[in-house]
Amino acid sequence: MHIVTCVKQTPKSENIKIDPVTGCLIRAGADSAMNPFDEYALEAAVTLKEQVGGTVSALTMGPPQAETVLRDSIARGADRIYQLGDRALAGSDTWSTSYALSKGIEKINALQKVDVVICGKQTNDSDTGHIGPQISAWLQWPNAAFVKKIVRVNQKSIVVERLTEDGSEILELPFPCVLSVVKEISNPRVRSVKGRIAAKRAIITAWTADDIGADKEKLGIAHCPTRVVKSFTPTRENTAQIVDGTNGREKGKNLVSLLKENHLI
Ligand SMILES: Cc1cc2nc3c(=O)[nH]c(=O)nc-3n(C[C@H](O)[C@H](O)[C@H](O)COP(=O)(O)OP(=O)(O)OC[C@H]3O[C@@H](n4cnc5c(N)ncnc54)[C@H](O)[C@@H]3O)c2cc1C
């Protein structure tokens, strides 16, 4: 079985700030790591490989420094690592990002047939949850989102349990397919010493937009259908009002009067 896991380098959760002037995420200088949900996705892929045999490939789209999440993927059990990096990809929205990732997956598929693509549910920076379902739309492969368990797998299909608004449902998806997973899917392991050494030595296959045969009219900020009109960090206003009174009973009465005055009761 060949499993491709999409991993994204994101700022560590506590470092996410928005530039008040430009409205963009401030990525420069922020410590980065593998997007938390992608750790669960990768662990699910490695566990599946250990159960049924096969290969785990990790794929990222990002700038040169994103190679650290690919090396981390090797330390966590991936076998091959692929990076899409090209100035033409800069400023891509989710439509454009998922298109580029789907073209990367097509290229990986041409090298070795892909059975399953596993994405995290969402990222901790842009946080849309679009990418997994959008990749499946570009590839026209079936998709299950919010997958919490891999129930069983055979030569032709995978059976998964996914979260729904009011419980869960069991779906069977034929290969090739795309899954987006939630934290319940796995328990990420500690990186082994052997894995860390392999990570340092691993060779990254780096591709440009031309290498993956992407249509440049679908890439980058100039061609994205999405426009960010404004983004900002909400300011916290302290509008609490202290209700006075000489004792508890009086404070209670005053509170009731205040609520009535404001038509709240
Ligand atoms: C108009 C516009 C301009 C933007 N400009 C920039 C910019 O200049 N620079 C910038 O960094 N971002 C930019 N973004 C954000 C960028 O579009 C998103 O970071 C990207 O599309 C992924 O979306 P997400 O983080 O919401 O992923 P989600 O859909 O929340 O992620 C779900 C899963 O998809 C996979 N995934 C997501 N992104 C990647 C990736 N890059 N590689 C591999 N797997 C991935 C992971 O498995 C992840 O868990 C821009 C967005 C918009 C709308």
GROMACS .gro file of C-alpha atoms and ligand atoms in nm:
model
  318
    1MET     CA    1   0.000   0.000   0.000
    2HIS     CA    2   0.124   0.348  -0.087
    3ILE     CA    3   0.004   0.622   0.147
    4VAL     CA    4   0.074   0.991   0.083
    5THR     CA    5   0.050   1.222   0.382
    6CYS     CA    6   0.023   1.598   0.328
    7VAL     CA    7   0.217   1.787   0.594
    8LYS     CA    8   0.238   2.161   0.640
    9GLN     CA    9   0.489   2.372   0.831
   10THR     CA   10   0.299   2.616   1.052
   11PRO     CA   11   0.393   2.855   1.332
   12LYS     CA   12   0.382   2.695   1.675
   13SER     CA   13   0.034   2.771   1.808
   14GLU     CA   14   0.147   3.024   2.066
   15ASN     CA   15   0.336   3.224   1.799
   16ILE     CA   16   0.049   3.309   1.569
   17LYS     CA   17   0.010   3.686   1.534
   18ILE     CA   18  -0.150   3.907   1.271
   19ASP     CA   19   0.019   4.220   1.135
   20PRO     CA   20  -0.229   4.498   1.227
   21VAL     CA   21  -0.133   4.701   0.917
   22THR     CA   22  -0.129   4.438   0.641
   23GLY     CA   23  -0.370   4.191   0.805
   24CYS     CA   24  -0.132   3.904   0.713
   25LEU     CA   25  -0.003   3.633   0.945
   26ILE     CA   26   0.342   3.723   1.075
   27ARG     CA   27   0.542   3.414   0.982
   28ALA     CA   28   0.893   3.564   0.987
   29GLY     CA   29   1.080   3.489   1.307
   30ALA     CA   30   0.804   3.264   1.444
   31ASP     CA   31   0.912   2.917   1.555
   32SER     CA   32   0.761   2.660   1.321
   33ALA     CA   33   0.673   2.295   1.346
   34MET     CA   34   0.461   2.033   1.177
   35ASN     CA   35   0.094   2.134   1.185
   36PRO     CA   36  -0.046   1.945   1.490
   37PHE     CA   37  -0.318   1.756   1.296
   38ASP     CA   38  -0.056   1.639   1.045
   39GLU     CA   39   0.129   1.456   1.322
   40TYR     CA   40  -0.188   1.248   1.371
   41ALA     CA   41  -0.227   1.200   0.995
   42LEU     CA   42   0.131   1.082   0.959
   43GLU     CA   43   0.106   0.848   1.256
   44ALA     CA   44  -0.211   0.695   1.104
   45ALA     CA   45  -0.022   0.642   0.777
   46VAL     CA   46   0.281   0.485   0.945
   47THR     CA   47   0.058   0.258   1.157
   48LEU     CA   48  -0.128   0.145   0.844
   49LYS     CA   49   0.203   0.071   0.672
   50GLU     CA   50   0.317  -0.134   0.972
   51GLN     CA   51  -0.010  -0.331   0.963
   52VAL     CA   52  -0.035  -0.411   0.593
   53GLY     CA   53   0.307  -0.322   0.449
   54GLY     CA   54   0.392  -0.053   0.198
   55THR     CA   55   0.535   0.295   0.166
   56VAL     CA   56   0.458   0.628   0.329
   57SER     CA   57   0.539   0.940   0.129
   58ALA     CA   58   0.518   1.285   0.287
   59LEU     CA   59   0.439   1.585   0.068
   60THR     CA   60   0.458   1.953   0.151
   61MET     CA   61   0.409   2.273  -0.044
   62GLY     CA   62   0.609   2.551   0.106
   63PRO     CA   63   0.926   2.761   0.107
   64PRO     CA   64   1.276   2.611   0.149
   65GLN     CA   65   1.255   2.610   0.530
   66ALA     CA   66   0.952   2.377   0.508
   67GLU     CA   67   1.203   2.096   0.450
   68THR     CA   68   1.222   2.062   0.829
   69VAL     CA   69   0.869   1.913   0.841
   70LEU     CA   70   0.968   1.666   0.572
   71ARG     CA   71   1.277   1.558   0.770
   72ASP     CA   72   1.057   1.536   1.078
   73SER     CA   73   0.825   1.309   0.876
   74ILE     CA   74   1.117   1.071   0.815
   75ALA     CA   75   1.197   1.075   1.189
   76ARG     CA   76   0.831   0.980   1.249
   77GLY     CA   77   0.838   0.686   1.006
   78ALA     CA   78   0.786   0.818   0.650
   79ASP     CA   79   0.993   0.660   0.373
   80ARG     CA   80   0.998   0.928   0.103
   81ILE     CA   81   0.968   1.306   0.109
   82TYR     CA   82   0.855   1.551  -0.158
   83GLN     CA   83   0.857   1.931  -0.157
   84LEU     CA   84   0.673   2.165  -0.392
   85GLY     CA   85   0.847   2.500  -0.388
   86ASP     CA   86   0.832   2.768  -0.653
   87ARG     CA   87   0.785   3.144  -0.653
   88ALA     CA   88   0.484   3.085  -0.880
   89LEU     CA   89   0.310   2.921  -0.579
   90ALA     CA   90   0.357   3.219  -0.345
   91GLY     CA   91   0.039   3.368  -0.200
   92SER     CA   92  -0.178   3.077  -0.314
   93ASP     CA   93  -0.522   3.043  -0.155
   94THR     CA   94  -0.668   2.703  -0.070
   95TRP     CA   95  -0.803   2.647  -0.424
   96SER     CA   96  -0.459   2.706  -0.569
   97THR     CA   97  -0.273   2.519  -0.292
   98SER     CA   98  -0.492   2.210  -0.326
   99TYR     CA   99  -0.449   2.222  -0.705
  100ALA     CA  100  -0.070   2.225  -0.670
  101LEU     CA  101  -0.079   1.945  -0.411
  102SER     CA  102  -0.307   1.739  -0.636
  103LYS     CA  103  -0.060   1.781  -0.925
  104GLY     CA  104   0.220   1.672  -0.689
  105ILE     CA  105   0.016   1.366  -0.590
  106GLU     CA  106  -0.046   1.285  -0.958
  107LYS     CA  107   0.330   1.292  -1.012
  108ILE     CA  108   0.395   1.072  -0.708
  109ASN     CA  109   0.120   0.839  -0.836
  110ALA     CA  110   0.301   0.810  -1.169
  111LEU     CA  111   0.616   0.698  -0.983
  112GLN     CA  112   0.433   0.452  -0.757
  113LYS     CA  113   0.056   0.399  -0.758
  114VAL     CA  114  -0.103   0.583  -0.464
  115ASP     CA  115  -0.379   0.410  -0.264
  116VAL     CA  116  -0.462   0.663   0.006
  117VAL     CA  117  -0.390   1.030   0.070
  118ILE     CA  118  -0.415   1.133   0.435
  119CYS     CA  119  -0.445   1.500   0.540
  120GLY     CA  120  -0.499   1.656   0.879
  121LYS     CA  121  -0.844   1.798   0.952
  122GLN     CA  122  -0.716   2.157   0.948
  123THR     CA  123  -0.412   2.371   1.013
  124ASN     CA  124  -0.343   2.595   1.309
  125ASP     CA  125  -0.265   2.899   1.092
  126SER     CA  126  -0.503   2.945   0.798
  127ASP     CA  127  -0.733   2.688   0.958
  128THR     CA  128  -0.984   2.642   0.674
  129GLY     CA  129  -1.009   2.261   0.658
  130HIS     CA  130  -1.046   2.297   0.279
  131ILE     CA  131  -0.737   2.122   0.152
  132GLY     CA  132  -0.823   1.751   0.197
  133PRO     CA  133  -1.169   1.772   0.034
  134GLN     CA  134  -1.034   2.004  -0.238
  135ILE     CA  135  -0.751   1.764  -0.327
  136SER     CA  136  -1.009   1.489  -0.365
  137ALA     CA  137  -1.216   1.716  -0.594
  138TRP     CA  138  -0.917   1.798  -0.815
  139LEU     CA  139  -0.817   1.430  -0.838
  140GLN     CA  140  -1.178   1.308  -0.853
  141TRP     CA  141  -1.095   1.053  -0.587
  142PRO     CA  142  -1.352   0.978  -0.312
  143ASN     CA  143  -1.312   1.165   0.016
  144ALA     CA  144  -1.400   1.116   0.381
  145ALA     CA  145  -1.347   1.405   0.621
  146PHE     CA  146  -1.330   1.401   1.004
  147VAL     CA  147  -1.209   1.040   1.002
  148LYS     CA  148  -1.153   0.916   1.358
  149LYS     CA  149  -1.076   0.548   1.295
  150ILE     CA  150  -0.954   0.315   1.026
  151VAL     CA  151  -1.178   0.014   1.077
  152ARG     CA  152  -1.027  -0.222   0.821
  153VAL     CA  153  -0.847  -0.227   0.493
  154ASN     CA  154  -0.820  -0.477   0.208
  155GLN     CA  155  -0.664  -0.489  -0.139
  156LYS     CA  156  -0.925  -0.262  -0.295
  157SER     CA  157  -1.079  -0.043  -0.029
  158ILE     CA  158  -1.061   0.109   0.316
  159VAL     CA  159  -1.338   0.122   0.576
  160VAL     CA  160  -1.333   0.426   0.805
  161GLU     CA  161  -1.541   0.574   1.084
  162ARG     CA  162  -1.596   0.948   1.055
  163LEU     CA  163  -1.738   1.199   1.299
  164THR     CA  164  -2.071   1.360   1.211
  165GLU     CA  165  -2.265   1.639   1.385
  166ASP     CA  166  -2.458   1.389   1.595
  167GLY     CA  167  -2.237   1.082   1.616
  168SER     CA  168  -2.039   0.889   1.361
  169GLU     CA  169  -2.082   0.688   1.042
  170ILE     CA  170  -1.893   0.406   0.875
  171LEU     CA  171  -1.788   0.452   0.513
  172GLU     CA  172  -1.611   0.222   0.268
  173LEU     CA  173  -1.397   0.401   0.012
  174PRO     CA  174  -1.241   0.232  -0.292
  175PHE     CA  175  -0.875   0.309  -0.366
  176PRO     CA  176  -0.746   0.562  -0.448
  177CYS     CA  177  -0.909   0.793  -0.195
  178VAL     CA  178  -0.845   1.094   0.027
  179LEU     CA  179  -0.900   1.109   0.405
  180SER     CA  180  -0.887   1.408   0.642
  181VAL     CA  181  -0.834   1.292   0.997
  182VAL     CA  182  -0.908   1.415   1.350
  183LYS     CA  183  -0.693   1.363   1.659
  184GLU     CA  184  -0.873   1.045   1.767
  185ILE     CA  185  -0.721   0.863   1.466
  186SER     CA  186  -0.384   0.797   1.631
  187ASN     CA  187  -0.140   0.863   1.909
  188PRO     CA  188   0.177   1.014   1.759
  189ARG     CA  189   0.487   0.826   1.868
  190VAL     CA  190   0.810   0.969   2.002
  191ARG     CA  191   1.074   1.003   1.729
  192SER     CA  192   1.335   0.726   1.755
  193VAL     CA  193   1.711   0.791   1.751
  194LYS     CA  194   1.732   0.581   1.433
  195GLY     CA  195   1.456   0.797   1.282
  196ARG     CA  196   1.634   1.120   1.371
  197ILE     CA  197   1.955   0.999   1.206
  198ALA     CA  198   1.762   0.891   0.896
  199ALA     CA  199   1.594   1.234   0.890
  200LYS     CA  200   1.928   1.413   0.868
  201ARG     CA  201   2.042   1.194   0.579
  202ALA     CA  202   1.714   1.182   0.387
  203ILE     CA  203   1.705   1.313   0.034
  204ILE     CA  204   1.417   1.544  -0.052
  205THR     CA  205   1.265   1.527  -0.398
  206ALA     CA  206   1.199   1.893  -0.478
  207TRP     CA  207   0.968   1.990  -0.762
  208THR     CA  208   0.880   2.319  -0.928
  209ALA     CA  209   0.544   2.405  -1.086
  210ASP     CA  210   0.683   2.294  -1.424
  211ASP     CA  211   0.803   1.962  -1.279
  212ILE     CA  212   0.449   1.871  -1.172
  213GLY     CA  213   0.295   1.996  -1.496
  214ALA     CA  214   0.085   2.258  -1.317
  215ASP     CA  215  -0.108   2.519  -1.512
  216LYS     CA  216   0.052   2.849  -1.399
  217GLU     CA  217  -0.282   3.026  -1.455
  218LYS     CA  218  -0.409   2.839  -1.149
  219LEU     CA  219  -0.117   2.924  -0.919
  220GLY     CA  220  -0.019   3.208  -0.689
  221ILE     CA  221  -0.185   3.519  -0.558
  222ALA     CA  222  -0.249   3.669  -0.904
  223HIS     CA  223  -0.470   3.375  -1.004
  224CYS     CA  224  -0.648   3.294  -0.674
  225PRO     CA  225  -1.026   3.335  -0.669
  226THR     CA  226  -1.007   3.434  -0.299
  227ARG     CA  227  -0.934   3.791  -0.187
  228VAL     CA  228  -0.862   3.859   0.180
  229VAL     CA  229  -1.049   4.185   0.243
  230LYS     CA  230  -0.949   4.224   0.605
  231SER     CA  231  -0.813   4.013   0.889
  232PHE     CA  232  -0.748   4.129   1.241
  233THR     CA  233  -0.703   4.016   1.600
  234PRO     CA  234  -1.020   4.099   1.795
  235THR     CA  235  -0.955   4.343   2.080
  236ARG     CA  236  -1.081   4.241   2.420
  237GLU     CA  237  -1.299   4.508   2.582
  238ASN     CA  238  -1.368   4.503   2.953
  239THR     CA  239  -1.727   4.618   2.981
  240ALA     CA  240  -1.804   4.452   3.315
  241GLN     CA  241  -2.017   4.660   3.551
  242ILE     CA  242  -1.984   4.618   3.927
  243VAL     CA  243  -2.320   4.631   4.106
  244ASP     CA  244  -2.289   4.810   4.441
  245GLY     CA  245  -2.492   4.772   4.760
  246THR     CA  246  -2.440   4.772   5.138
  247ASN     CA  247  -2.515   4.399   5.167
  248GLY     CA  248  -2.589   4.096   4.950
  249ARG     CA  249  -2.967   4.154   4.950
  250GLU     CA  250  -2.929   4.514   4.832
  251LYS     CA  251  -2.674   4.415   4.567
  252GLY     CA  252  -2.920   4.152   4.443
  253LYS     CA  253  -3.203   4.410   4.425
  254ASN     CA  254  -2.982   4.656   4.242
  255LEU     CA  255  -2.880   4.384   3.997
  256VAL     CA  256  -3.245   4.298   3.924
  257SER     CA  257  -3.327   4.670   3.869
  258LEU     CA  258  -3.031   4.705   3.634
  259LEU     CA  259  -3.133   4.400   3.432
  260LYS     CA  260  -3.491   4.530   3.407
  261GLU     CA  261  -3.371   4.876   3.299
  262ASN     CA  262  -3.180   4.712   3.019
  263HIS     CA  263  -3.477   4.491   2.924
  264LEU     CA  264  -3.273   4.180   2.999
  265ILE     CA  265  -3.539   4.030   3.226
  266LIG     C1  266  -0.578   3.522  -0.086
  266LIG     C2  267  -0.491   3.435  -0.001
  266LIG     C3  268  -0.355   3.459   0.000
  266LIG     C4  269  -0.272   3.380   0.078
  266LIG     N1  270  -0.140   3.406   0.078
  266LIG     C5  271  -0.056   3.330   0.149
  266LIG     C6  272   0.084   3.355   0.150
  266LIG     O1  273   0.132   3.448   0.086
  266LIG     N2  274   0.164   3.272   0.221
  266LIG     C7  275   0.111   3.168   0.291
  266LIG     O2  276   0.188   3.094   0.355
  266LIG     N3  277  -0.021   3.143   0.295
  266LIG     C8  278  -0.105   3.221   0.225
  266LIG     N4  279  -0.240   3.196   0.230
  266LIG     C9  280  -0.286   3.083   0.308
  266LIG    C10  281  -0.285   2.957   0.224
  266LIG     O3  282  -0.379   2.966   0.122
  266LIG    C11  283  -0.316   2.838   0.311
  266LIG     O4  284  -0.215   2.832   0.407
  266LIG    C12  285  -0.320   2.709   0.232
  266LIG     O5  286  -0.408   2.716   0.127
  266LIG    C13  287  -0.360   2.594   0.319
  266LIG     O6  288  -0.486   2.620   0.378
  266LIG     P1  289  -0.509   2.587   0.530
  266LIG     O7  290  -0.386   2.625   0.605
  266LIG     O8  291  -0.638   2.649   0.569
  266LIG     O9  292  -0.518   2.430   0.530
  266LIG     P2  293  -0.636   2.331   0.585
  266LIG    O10  294  -0.733   2.307   0.477
  266LIG    O11  295  -0.690   2.379   0.717
  266LIG    O12  296  -0.543   2.206   0.607
  266LIG    C14  297  -0.593   2.072   0.606
  266LIG    C15  298  -0.479   1.979   0.578
  266LIG    O13  299  -0.431   1.997   0.443
  266LIG    C16  300  -0.291   1.971   0.437
  266LIG     N5  301  -0.220   2.093   0.395
  266LIG    C17  302  -0.261   2.221   0.403
  266LIG     N6  303  -0.168   2.304   0.351
  266LIG    C18  304  -0.066   2.225   0.307
  266LIG    C19  305   0.059   2.250   0.245
  266LIG     N7  306   0.101   2.374   0.215
  266LIG     N8  307   0.139   2.145   0.216
  266LIG    C20  308   0.099   2.019   0.246
  266LIG     N9  309  -0.017   1.989   0.306
  266LIG    C21  310  -0.100   2.090   0.336
  266LIG    C22  311  -0.250   1.927   0.578
  266LIG    O14  312  -0.262   1.786   0.586
  266LIG    C23  313  -0.356   1.994   0.666
  266LIG    O15  314  -0.373   1.931   0.790
  266LIG    C24  315  -0.325   3.274   0.156
  266LIG    C25  316  -0.462   3.254   0.156
  266LIG    C26  317  -0.544   3.333   0.081
  266LIG    C27  318  -0.691   3.309   0.087
   0.00000   0.00000   0.00000
